[in-house]
Short mmCIF file of C-alpha atoms in Angstrom, two decimals:
data_model
loop_
_atom_site.label_atom_id
_atom_site.label_comp_id
_atom_site.label_asym_id
_atom_site.label_seq_id
_atom_site.Cartn_x
_atom_site.Cartn_y
_atom_site.Cartn_z
CA UNK A 1 -0.03 0.27 -0.13
CA UNK A 2 1.10 2.79 -1.25
CA UNK A 3 2.61 5.45 2.11
CA UNK A 4 0.47 8.64 3.28
CA UNK A 5 2.33 12.67 3.21
CA UNK A 6 1.63 12.09 6.84
CA UNK A 7 3.57 9.12 7.22
CA UNK A 8 6.58 9.83 5.18
CA UNK A 9 7.08 13.34 6.84
CA UNK A 10 6.73 11.69 10.24
CA UNK A 11 9.68 9.25 9.08
CA UNK A 12 11.85 12.82 7.80
CA UNK A 13 11.21 14.04 11.47
CA UNK A 14 12.85 10.95 12.53
CA UNK A 15 15.84 11.40 10.70
CA UNK A 16 16.77 14.86 12.29
CA UNK A 17 19.03 15.18 14.94
CA UNK A 18 17.61 15.47 18.64
CA UNK A 19 18.36 19.68 18.93
CA UNK A 20 16.24 20.40 15.77
CA UNK A 21 13.66 17.46 16.53
CA UNK A 22 12.39 18.42 19.53
CA UNK A 23 11.90 22.13 18.93
CA UNK A 24 9.76 20.88 15.59
CA UNK A 25 7.54 19.14 17.32
CA UNK A 26 7.27 21.79 20.35
CA UNK A 27 6.04 24.35 17.58
CA UNK A 28 4.13 21.80 15.49
CA UNK A 29 1.89 20.69 18.95
CA UNK A 30 1.62 24.52 19.76
CA UNK A 31 -0.07 24.87 15.97
CA UNK A 32 -2.29 22.82 16.91
CA UNK A 33 -3.20 23.45 20.99
CA UNK A 34 -3.21 26.92 20.80
CA UNK A 35 -3.63 27.70 17.71
CA UNK A 36 -6.16 25.40 16.72
CA UNK A 37 -5.18 24.89 13.15
CA UNK A 38 -6.83 22.52 10.46
CA UNK A 39 -4.89 19.89 9.68
CA UNK A 40 -3.98 20.27 6.56
CA UNK A 41 -2.11 23.47 7.72
CA UNK A 42 -1.09 21.95 10.34
CA UNK A 43 0.60 19.23 7.93
CA UNK A 44 2.11 21.79 5.37
CA UNK A 45 3.48 23.28 8.72
CA UNK A 46 5.07 20.14 9.41
CA UNK A 47 6.57 20.15 5.11
CA UNK A 48 8.46 22.84 5.27
CA UNK A 49 9.69 23.12 8.42
CA UNK A 50 10.67 18.90 8.16
CA UNK A 51 12.42 20.03 4.33
CA UNK A 52 14.04 23.07 6.38
CA UNK A 53 15.36 20.95 8.93
CA UNK A 54 17.24 18.78 7.22
CA UNK A 55 18.79 20.47 4.84
CA UNK A 56 20.72 22.87 8.60
CA UNK A 57 21.59 19.00 9.03
CA UNK A 58 22.62 18.33 5.59
CA UNK A 59 25.11 21.72 6.66
CA UNK A 60 25.72 20.28 9.93
CA UNK A 61 24.13 22.95 12.57
CA UNK A 62 22.81 21.46 15.75
CA UNK A 63 20.20 23.67 16.32
CA UNK A 64 17.74 26.34 15.19
CA UNK A 65 19.45 28.62 17.34
CA UNK A 66 23.01 28.35 14.39
CA UNK A 67 20.27 28.48 11.64
CA UNK A 68 21.37 32.44 9.20
CA UNK A 69 19.90 34.26 6.56
CA UNK A 70 22.67 32.21 3.84
CA UNK A 71 20.76 28.68 5.36
CA UNK A 72 17.38 29.43 4.16
CA UNK A 73 17.70 31.76 1.70
CA UNK A 74 20.23 28.49 -0.14
CA UNK A 75 17.07 26.30 0.72
CA UNK A 76 14.71 28.78 -0.79
CA UNK A 77 17.10 29.23 -4.28
CA UNK A 78 17.57 25.27 -3.89
CA UNK A 79 13.94 25.11 -4.38
CA UNK A 80 13.71 27.37 -6.98
CA UNK A 81 15.01 25.25 -9.01
CA UNK A 82 13.68 22.07 -8.34
CA UNK A 83 10.88 24.47 -10.11
CA UNK A 84 8.33 25.15 -6.31
CA UNK A 85 5.72 27.71 -7.79
CA UNK A 86 6.62 31.81 -6.35
CA UNK A 87 3.59 31.49 -4.27
CA UNK A 88 5.06 28.10 -2.45
CA UNK A 89 8.66 29.68 -1.72
CA UNK A 90 6.54 32.28 0.51
CA UNK A 91 4.81 29.80 2.23
CA UNK A 92 7.90 27.84 3.48
CA UNK A 93 9.87 30.91 3.84
CA UNK A 94 6.51 32.19 6.12
CA UNK A 95 6.73 28.89 7.82
CA UNK A 96 10.40 28.93 8.46
CA UNK A 97 10.01 33.30 9.69
CA UNK A 98 6.98 31.51 12.44
CA UNK A 99 8.97 28.86 13.59
CA UNK A 100 11.83 30.54 14.54
CA UNK A 101 9.67 33.66 15.99
CA UNK A 102 8.15 30.88 18.11
CA UNK A 103 11.41 29.93 20.03
CA UNK A 104 12.62 33.50 19.96
CA UNK A 105 9.86 33.91 22.15
CA UNK A 106 10.63 30.73 24.09
CA UNK A 107 13.41 31.76 24.74
CA UNK A 108 15.43 28.78 22.05
CA UNK A 109 16.67 30.72 20.02
CA UNK A 110 18.94 34.71 20.31
CA UNK A 111 17.44 35.66 16.97
CA UNK A 112 15.53 34.95 13.81
CA UNK A 113 17.18 34.55 11.01
CA UNK A 114 14.33 34.77 8.38
CA UNK A 115 13.04 37.83 10.46
CA UNK A 116 14.46 40.50 6.93
CA UNK A 117 13.56 38.19 4.44
CA UNK A 118 11.11 39.00 1.58
CA UNK A 119 9.25 35.85 -0.16
CA UNK A 120 10.29 35.53 -3.29
CA UNK A 121 8.04 38.03 -5.99
CA UNK A 122 4.91 36.56 -7.23
CA UNK A 123 4.36 35.93 -10.40
CA UNK A 124 1.83 36.50 -12.67
CA UNK A 125 0.80 34.53 -15.42
CA UNK A 126 0.18 36.46 -18.72
CA UNK A 127 -3.32 35.17 -18.60
CA UNK A 128 -3.79 31.79 -22.24
CA UNK A 129 -6.05 33.70 -25.18
CA UNK A 130 -6.68 32.55 -29.10
CA UNK A 131 -5.23 34.76 -32.29
CA UNK A 132 -7.38 36.31 -34.19
CA UNK A 133 -7.64 33.22 -36.26
CA UNK A 134 -7.95 30.82 -34.04
CA UNK A 135 -10.83 32.69 -33.03
CA UNK A 136 -12.46 32.53 -36.74
CA UNK A 137 -12.41 29.08 -36.34
CA UNK A 138 -13.77 28.48 -32.96
CA UNK A 139 -16.29 30.56 -34.16
CA UNK A 140 -17.65 28.31 -37.29
CA UNK A 141 -17.23 25.21 -35.17
CA UNK A 142 -21.34 25.53 -33.78
CA UNK A 143 -23.83 23.70 -36.41
CA UNK A 144 -26.57 27.01 -36.62
CA UNK A 145 -28.68 23.92 -38.42
CA UNK A 146 -30.13 23.10 -35.24
CA UNK A 147 -31.20 25.36 -32.22
CA UNK A 148 -28.21 24.27 -30.18
CA UNK A 149 -25.84 25.17 -32.42
CA UNK A 150 -27.25 28.73 -33.22
CA UNK A 151 -27.45 28.92 -29.58
CA UNK A 152 -23.47 27.65 -28.48
CA UNK A 153 -22.13 30.62 -31.75
CA UNK A 154 -24.52 33.26 -30.29
CA UNK A 155 -22.65 32.11 -26.51
CA UNK A 156 -19.62 32.02 -28.41
CA UNK A 157 -19.08 35.16 -30.04
CA UNK A 158 -20.89 37.51 -27.04
CA UNK A 159 -18.16 36.31 -24.63
CA UNK A 160 -15.36 37.07 -27.44
CA UNK A 161 -17.44 40.45 -28.43
CA UNK A 162 -18.21 41.85 -24.52
CA UNK A 163 -15.99 40.27 -22.74
CA UNK A 164 -18.43 39.25 -20.16
CA UNK A 165 -17.88 36.83 -17.23
CA UNK A 166 -20.00 33.72 -17.53
CA UNK A 167 -21.60 35.01 -13.76
CA UNK A 168 -22.86 37.26 -16.62
CA UNK A 169 -23.17 35.08 -19.60
CA UNK A 170 -25.92 32.90 -18.04
CA UNK A 171 -27.81 35.66 -15.93
CA UNK A 172 -28.69 37.54 -19.04
CA UNK A 173 -32.28 37.83 -19.69
CA UNK A 174 -33.63 39.32 -22.38
CA UNK A 175 -34.57 42.43 -21.43
CA UNK A 176 -30.36 43.56 -20.75
CA UNK A 177 -30.64 42.82 -24.19
CA UNK A 178 -30.53 46.43 -25.93
CA UNK A 179 -29.47 44.74 -29.73
CA UNK A 180 -31.18 47.90 -31.47
CA UNK A 181 -28.52 50.76 -29.91
CA UNK A 182 -25.87 47.69 -29.83
CA UNK A 183 -25.30 47.20 -26.16
CA UNK A 184 -26.18 44.93 -23.44
CA UNK A 185 -26.80 45.59 -19.68
CA UNK A 186 -24.45 43.59 -18.12
CA UNK A 187 -25.16 42.55 -13.88
CA UNK A 188 -21.32 42.37 -12.94
CA UNK A 189 -19.59 41.55 -9.56
CA UNK A 190 -20.31 43.42 -6.55
CA UNK A 191 -24.42 43.49 -8.18
CA UNK A 192 -22.82 46.85 -10.07
CA UNK A 193 -24.66 47.27 -13.78
CA UNK A 194 -22.84 48.43 -16.65
CA UNK A 195 -23.54 48.75 -20.27
CA UNK A 196 -21.31 46.72 -22.68
CA UNK A 197 -21.36 47.05 -26.39
CA UNK A 198 -21.15 44.15 -28.42
CA UNK A 199 -19.94 44.08 -32.64
CA UNK A 200 -22.77 43.34 -35.42
CA UNK A 201 -21.30 40.13 -35.92
CA UNK A 202 -22.45 38.77 -31.98
CA UNK A 203 -25.40 41.48 -32.53
CA UNK A 204 -26.28 38.81 -35.55
CA UNK A 205 -25.27 35.37 -34.00
CA UNK A 206 -27.78 36.56 -30.84
CA UNK A 207 -30.60 37.48 -32.98
CA UNK A 208 -30.79 34.35 -35.41
CA UNK A 209 -30.80 32.21 -31.35
CA UNK A 210 -33.41 34.19 -30.62
CA UNK A 211 -35.88 33.72 -34.11
CA UNK A 212 -34.73 29.73 -34.61
CA UNK A 213 -33.10 28.24 -32.02
CA UNK A 214 -34.91 29.62 -28.44
CA UNK A 215 -38.54 29.34 -29.80
CA UNK A 216 -37.17 25.62 -29.68
CA UNK A 217 -35.94 25.02 -26.38
CA UNK A 218 -38.26 27.21 -24.23
CA UNK A 219 -41.09 25.47 -22.45
CA UNK A 220 -43.77 26.18 -20.16
CA UNK A 221 -41.75 26.17 -17.11
CA UNK A 222 -38.97 28.84 -19.16
CA UNK A 223 -37.90 32.54 -17.75
CA UNK A 224 -36.36 35.40 -19.42
CA UNK A 225 -32.73 33.92 -19.21
CA UNK A 226 -30.95 34.57 -22.48
CA UNK A 227 -29.47 31.28 -23.20
CA UNK A 228 -31.40 27.73 -21.81
CA UNK A 229 -30.97 24.14 -22.42
CA UNK A 230 -32.60 21.59 -24.03
CA UNK A 231 -35.23 21.20 -20.79
CA UNK A 232 -35.66 25.30 -21.40
CA UNK A 233 -34.35 25.89 -18.21
CA UNK A 234 -30.97 28.16 -17.55
CA UNK A 235 -27.15 27.39 -18.54
CA UNK A 236 -25.02 26.59 -15.43
CA UNK A 237 -21.64 27.58 -15.28
CA UNK A 238 -20.65 24.09 -16.32
CA UNK A 239 -22.35 24.02 -19.18
CA UNK A 240 -20.39 27.30 -20.51
CA UNK A 241 -17.68 25.19 -20.17
CA UNK A 242 -18.45 22.39 -22.31
CA UNK A 243 -19.50 24.41 -24.88
CA UNK A 244 -15.96 25.75 -25.38
CA UNK A 245 -14.85 22.42 -24.93
CA UNK A 246 -16.28 21.35 -27.09
CA UNK A 247 -16.48 23.74 -29.61
CA UNK A 248 -12.51 24.36 -29.22
CA UNK A 249 -11.61 20.03 -29.93
CA UNK A 250 -14.55 20.60 -33.45
CA UNK A 251 -11.81 23.49 -34.67
CA UNK A 252 -8.75 21.19 -33.84
CA UNK A 253 -7.51 24.40 -31.31
CA UNK A 254 -4.10 23.00 -29.76
CA UNK A 255 -4.42 25.29 -26.68
CA UNK A 256 -6.03 24.28 -24.32
CA UNK A 257 -9.00 27.06 -23.11
CA UNK A 258 -12.43 28.43 -21.17
CA UNK A 259 -15.34 30.46 -20.82
CA UNK A 260 -12.17 32.62 -19.55
CA UNK A 261 -10.16 32.97 -22.45
CA UNK A 262 -11.89 34.27 -24.72
CA UNK A 263 -12.26 37.14 -22.05
CA UNK A 264 -9.01 37.60 -22.28
CA UNK A 265 -8.57 37.79 -25.83
CA UNK A 266 -11.00 39.90 -25.99
CA UNK A 267 -8.74 42.31 -23.70
CA UNK A 268 -5.58 41.68 -25.52
CA UNK A 269 -7.39 42.19 -29.41
CA UNK A 270 -8.71 45.72 -28.28
CA UNK A 271 -5.06 46.44 -26.39
CA UNK A 272 -3.68 45.16 -29.56
CA UNK A 273 -5.60 46.87 -31.83
CA UNK A 274 -4.35 50.63 -29.75
CA UNK A 275 -7.46 51.49 -26.83
CA UNK A 276 -5.66 52.05 -23.67
CA UNK A 277 -5.82 50.49 -20.63
CA UNK A 278 -9.13 52.91 -19.31
CA UNK A 279 -11.27 51.36 -22.39
CA UNK A 280 -10.34 48.20 -21.61
CA UNK A 281 -11.29 48.59 -18.08
CA UNK A 282 -14.57 49.86 -18.09
CA UNK A 283 -15.19 47.11 -20.36
CA UNK A 284 -13.75 44.57 -18.67
CA UNK A 285 -16.51 45.71 -15.42
CA UNK A 286 -13.35 45.90 -13.11
CA UNK A 287 -14.27 49.70 -12.41
CA UNK A 288 -15.68 50.05 -9.26
CA UNK A 289 -18.60 51.98 -10.14
CA UNK A 290 -22.05 52.24 -9.52
CA UNK A 291 -25.77 52.03 -11.32
CA UNK A 292 -26.25 55.55 -11.93
CA UNK A 293 -23.03 56.45 -12.45
CA UNK A 294 -22.98 54.11 -15.34
CA UNK A 295 -26.16 55.93 -16.74
CA UNK A 296 -25.10 59.92 -16.06
CA UNK A 297 -20.79 59.71 -16.67
CA UNK A 298 -20.09 56.65 -18.89
CA UNK A 299 -20.61 57.61 -22.77
CA UNK A 300 -21.57 54.99 -23.78
CA UNK A 301 -21.28 56.18 -28.74
CA UNK A 302 -17.56 56.96 -26.82
CA UNK A 303 -17.91 52.91 -26.27
CA UNK A 304 -19.96 51.73 -28.66
CA UNK A 305 -16.84 53.83 -31.17
CA UNK A 306 -13.64 52.41 -29.23
CA UNK A 307 -15.15 49.02 -29.13
CA UNK A 308 -16.03 49.13 -33.28
CA UNK A 309 -12.75 50.49 -34.31
CA UNK A 310 -10.46 48.27 -32.19
CA UNK A 311 -12.09 44.78 -32.28
CA UNK A 312 -11.19 42.23 -34.82
CA UNK A 313 -15.31 41.46 -35.30
CA UNK A 314 -16.79 45.25 -33.80
#
């Protein structure tokens, strides 16, 4: 039977010198009894500190009081070279800092060698996005000869044309579609409303779905939700994910994509086209603007013009 992580860590601890093992046990016991930590958090401390103390033992350090900031930085560099993420490195350093702080308070250490050390800066991974050519292939994937295909094409076009979040898409109601003016009323995060322009191609696809697809999916129990499943009910987040995945497979896209990929592609293509960050922020709904501010201060004609000029399918 496979050995559990906990048993492996216990085995690691047993190989430590007494001068390192005893402080570790004292720290973990204190964390468990006094801090009421979850088993997962406690296990993370055990794992991080066992690794750290083994490194000290390998350098002939007999007690935590002999550890230096150089010892800690060498460990972090070693872990980085092994491919551990910046977030994991930061957590390891946090564990080491807390361990030494505990020992200083207990009088077992004269100083905390990790106190002045800064955690590695977290690198922000650039989100994946599709090229304009890949977008075109993706949009052609659904078959528009049947209701679900009309729906899926409208969903993909709308996600890319507007940069909507999935949560915003699945809560769209028919009264939110201001297609005559080329706008959507979107209820975003924090129950904030904004107006979002959409391009001609997305409008045409949504209109085709409303005219030829949705009536065949609608049922007596259906509400005003725009996008329905075959039972006449609103779609879930997972449904949108499945629709996106299915279209990507049909389009033979090699990239792993999600609905959020279309949001990133929307922003990236606007930026590449020359739109400024403030306009893109407004379109994505990142600005903290209330409903009344939207109608009073946002120049929707200007945003529509920005969308028309810079969006590939505007």
